[in-house]
Amino acid sequence: MRLRVAGVIVLLYAQPLSRVVRLTIDDVIRDGDAVLLRLGEPPSPVPAPVAALLLKHITNRGNMNTATNPASRWLSPGRRTGQPLGPNHPSALLNKVGIPIAAARGAAIRQQLLELPASVVADALGYHDKTTSRLRNETGGTWSRYAPGDHARSPTGWVPRGTSEVGGPPVPRA
């Protein structure tokens, strides 16, 4: 189960295993029926089948019955007191079952960048915006003119084309 959870997080959210093993159960957020995973801000939604797997894993985490980990908050507790599982073991096991971690993670982030602006991917997945911008350019993404920020309100002094300054009749277009 632990291996499946780690593999799914790598494949869906383009996270390195070194970061996946450092996730805690506090990074899994239940909001009503929705399950979110805190990788960046805002937390990322988790699809229903993966959410069920993640929640089941939390209730049945390994290495919890040892004297060193009775109250561990790690999503994947390790054998050493207060430490998470190391990334090398799950990496080797995932490679063994046919999931090349580096290639899978690279493909996952590039797919995200084809579907969303680089700045949105950076914030949501906890990447640096320069990294996502560089990867977007390498993949030929089409979000180069996206302006990040609050798009819910107009800039001060901006007037839509074809209207007057304040409540007058529309200005004819040339």
GROMACS .gro file of C-alpha atoms in nm:
model
  174
    1MET     CA    1   0.000   0.000   0.000
    2ARG     CA    2   0.279   0.243   0.093
    3LEU     CA    3   0.448   0.180  -0.242
    4ARG     CA    4   0.124   0.241  -0.434
    5VAL     CA    5   0.062   0.569  -0.251
    6ALA     CA    6   0.418   0.689  -0.320
    7GLY     CA    7   0.394   0.590  -0.687
    8VAL     CA    8   0.059   0.762  -0.738
    9ILE     CA    9   0.184   1.087  -0.580
   10VAL     CA   10   0.488   1.081  -0.810
   11LEU     CA   11   0.277   1.009  -1.118
   12LEU     CA   12  -0.010   1.251  -1.050
   13TYR     CA   13   0.171   1.537  -0.884
   14ALA     CA   14   0.525   1.512  -1.027
   15GLN     CA   15   0.681   1.495  -0.682
   16PRO     CA   16   1.029   1.358  -0.616
   17LEU     CA   17   1.031   1.060  -0.381
   18SER     CA   18   1.252   1.254  -0.143
   19ARG     CA   19   0.958   1.490  -0.095
   20VAL     CA   20   0.689   1.221  -0.099
   21VAL     CA   21   0.845   1.039   0.196
   22ARG     CA   22   0.856   1.366   0.394
   23LEU     CA   23   0.479   1.418   0.371
   24THR     CA   24   0.288   1.389   0.697
   25ILE     CA   25  -0.068   1.285   0.765
   26ASP     CA   26  -0.134   1.656   0.828
   27ASP     CA   27  -0.062   1.718   0.458
   28VAL     CA   28  -0.372   1.513   0.372
   29ILE     CA   29  -0.671   1.739   0.427
   30ARG     CA   30  -1.035   1.630   0.440
   31ASP     CA   31  -1.275   1.905   0.339
   32GLY     CA   32  -1.624   1.756   0.346
   33ASP     CA   33  -1.623   1.484   0.081
   34ALA     CA   34  -1.310   1.622  -0.085
   35VAL     CA   35  -0.957   1.512  -0.004
   36LEU     CA   36  -0.672   1.754  -0.068
   37LEU     CA   37  -0.296   1.705  -0.061
   38ARG     CA   38  -0.081   1.994   0.058
   39LEU     CA   39   0.213   2.013  -0.181
   40GLY     CA   40   0.192   2.389  -0.236
   41GLU     CA   41  -0.074   2.655  -0.204
   42PRO     CA   42  -0.355   2.595  -0.250
   43PRO     CA   43  -0.362   2.225  -0.164
   44SER     CA   44  -0.420   1.999  -0.465
   45PRO     CA   45  -0.742   1.799  -0.501
   46VAL     CA   46  -0.705   1.422  -0.492
   47PRO     CA   47  -0.919   1.215  -0.735
   48ALA     CA   48  -1.170   0.984  -0.562
   49PRO     CA   49  -0.995   0.648  -0.625
   50VAL     CA   50  -0.662   0.789  -0.510
   51ALA     CA   51  -0.826   0.960  -0.212
   52ALA     CA   52  -0.969   0.626  -0.098
   53LEU     CA   53  -0.626   0.464  -0.131
   54LEU     CA   54  -0.459   0.750   0.058
   55LEU     CA   55  -0.711   0.745   0.344
   56LYS     CA   56  -0.688   0.366   0.372
   57HIS     CA   57  -0.309   0.393   0.386
   58ILE     CA   58  -0.327   0.651   0.667
   59THR     CA   59  -0.532   0.415   0.883
   60ASN     CA   60  -0.299   0.119   0.812
   61ARG     CA   61   0.050   0.272   0.797
   62GLY     CA   62   0.343   0.037   0.843
   63ASN     CA   63   0.606   0.069   1.118
   64MET     CA   64   0.348   0.205   1.364
   65ASN     CA   65   0.358  -0.086   1.606
   66THR     CA   66   0.722  -0.047   1.695
   67ALA     CA   67   0.832   0.123   2.015
   68THR     CA   68   0.997   0.400   1.812
   69ASN     CA   69   0.690   0.517   1.614
   70PRO     CA   70   0.370   0.491   1.819
   71ALA     CA   71   0.266   0.852   1.746
   72SER     CA   72   0.444   0.917   1.417
   73ARG     CA   73   0.289   1.184   1.193
   74TRP     CA   74   0.484   1.073   0.882
   75LEU     CA   75   0.273   0.943   0.596
   76SER     CA   76   0.542   0.676   0.554
   77PRO     CA   77   0.712   0.625   0.891
   78GLY     CA   78   1.061   0.480   0.881
   79ARG     CA   79   1.225   0.234   1.117
   80ARG     CA   80   1.428   0.500   1.296
   81THR     CA   81   1.270   0.704   1.573
   82GLY     CA   82   1.099   1.015   1.442
   83GLN     CA   83   1.221   0.965   1.084
   84PRO     CA   84   1.028   0.901   0.764
   85LEU     CA   85   1.103   0.615   0.529
   86GLY     CA   86   1.405   0.687   0.312
   87PRO     CA   87   1.345   0.746  -0.062
   88ASN     CA   88   1.592   0.483  -0.193
   89HIS     CA   89   1.391   0.174  -0.100
   90PRO     CA   90   1.059   0.282  -0.262
   91SER     CA   91   1.252   0.412  -0.564
   92ALA     CA   92   1.417   0.073  -0.618
   93LEU     CA   93   1.085  -0.110  -0.571
   94LEU     CA   94   0.898   0.119  -0.813
   95ASN     CA   95   1.174   0.079  -1.072
   96LYS     CA   96   1.153  -0.298  -1.022
   97VAL     CA   97   0.779  -0.301  -1.101
   98GLY     CA   98   0.835  -0.095  -1.415
   99ILE     CA   99   0.788   0.265  -1.302
  100PRO     CA  100   1.107   0.460  -1.378
  101ILE     CA  101   1.068   0.738  -1.121
  102ALA     CA  102   1.275   1.013  -1.288
  103ALA     CA  103   1.110   0.965  -1.628
  104ALA     CA  104   0.762   0.933  -1.476
  105ARG     CA  105   0.804   1.250  -1.271
  106GLY     CA  106   0.934   1.443  -1.573
  107ALA     CA  107   0.642   1.327  -1.787
  108ALA     CA  108   0.394   1.418  -1.514
  109ILE     CA  109   0.519   1.776  -1.471
  110ARG     CA  110   0.533   1.832  -1.847
  111GLN     CA  111   0.175   1.712  -1.885
  112GLN     CA  112   0.064   1.949  -1.610
  113LEU     CA  113   0.242   2.235  -1.789
  114LEU     CA  114   0.061   2.160  -2.115
  115GLU     CA  115  -0.273   2.189  -1.934
  116LEU     CA  116  -0.208   2.476  -1.690
  117PRO     CA  117   0.002   2.795  -1.669
  118ALA     CA  118   0.352   2.747  -1.528
  119SER     CA  119   0.288   2.978  -1.233
  120VAL     CA  120  -0.024   2.783  -1.132
  121VAL     CA  121   0.163   2.451  -1.151
  122ALA     CA  122   0.452   2.599  -0.951
  123ASP     CA  123   0.224   2.719  -0.671
  124ALA     CA  124   0.008   2.408  -0.656
  125LEU     CA  125   0.289   2.152  -0.667
  126GLY     CA  126   0.551   2.341  -0.469
  127TYR     CA  127   0.793   2.399  -0.757
  128HIS     CA  128   0.994   2.714  -0.819
  129ASP     CA  129   0.830   2.929  -1.089
  130LYS     CA  130   1.156   2.950  -1.289
  131THR     CA  131   1.170   2.571  -1.305
  132THR     CA  132   0.815   2.539  -1.434
  133SER     CA  133   0.866   2.824  -1.683
  134ARG     CA  134   1.178   2.656  -1.819
  135LEU     CA  135   1.004   2.320  -1.847
  136ARG     CA  136   0.702   2.482  -2.012
  137ASN     CA  137   0.927   2.636  -2.275
  138GLU     CA  138   1.097   2.300  -2.334
  139THR     CA  139   0.762   2.125  -2.382
  140GLY     CA  140   0.619   2.394  -2.609
  141GLY     CA  141   0.346   2.498  -2.371
  142THR     CA  142   0.106   2.770  -2.485
  143TRP     CA  143   0.070   2.966  -2.161
  144SER     CA  144   0.347   3.219  -2.230
  145ARG     CA  145   0.107   3.517  -2.220
  146TYR     CA  146  -0.070   3.415  -1.899
  147ALA     CA  147  -0.062   3.690  -1.637
  148PRO     CA  148  -0.068   3.543  -1.288
  149GLY     CA  149  -0.256   3.719  -1.012
  150ASP     CA  150  -0.608   3.816  -0.911
  151HIS     CA  151  -0.822   3.823  -1.226
  152ALA     CA  152  -1.148   3.876  -1.037
  153ARG     CA  153  -1.126   4.256  -1.051
  154SER     CA  154  -1.022   4.508  -1.314
  155PRO     CA  155  -0.715   4.725  -1.271
  156THR     CA  156  -0.776   5.076  -1.137
  157GLY     CA  157  -0.870   5.315  -1.416
  158TRP     CA  158  -0.932   5.042  -1.675
  159VAL     CA  159  -1.239   5.092  -1.894
  160PRO     CA  160  -1.362   4.821  -2.134
  161ARG     CA  161  -1.340   4.904  -2.502
  162GLY     CA  162  -1.656   5.056  -2.646
  163THR     CA  163  -1.772   5.220  -2.322
  164SER     CA  164  -1.731   5.568  -2.186
  165GLU     CA  165  -1.551   5.665  -1.867
  166VAL     CA  166  -1.850   5.680  -1.631
  167GLY     CA  167  -2.196   5.559  -1.722
  168GLY     CA  168  -2.237   5.754  -2.049
  169PRO     CA  169  -2.339   5.613  -2.385
  170PRO     CA  170  -2.103   5.368  -2.554
  171VAL     CA  171  -1.817   5.521  -2.748
  172PRO     CA  172  -1.832   5.408  -3.113
  173ARG     CA  173  -1.541   5.193  -3.232
  174ALA     CA  174  -1.324   5.317  -3.515
   0.00000   0.00000   0.00000
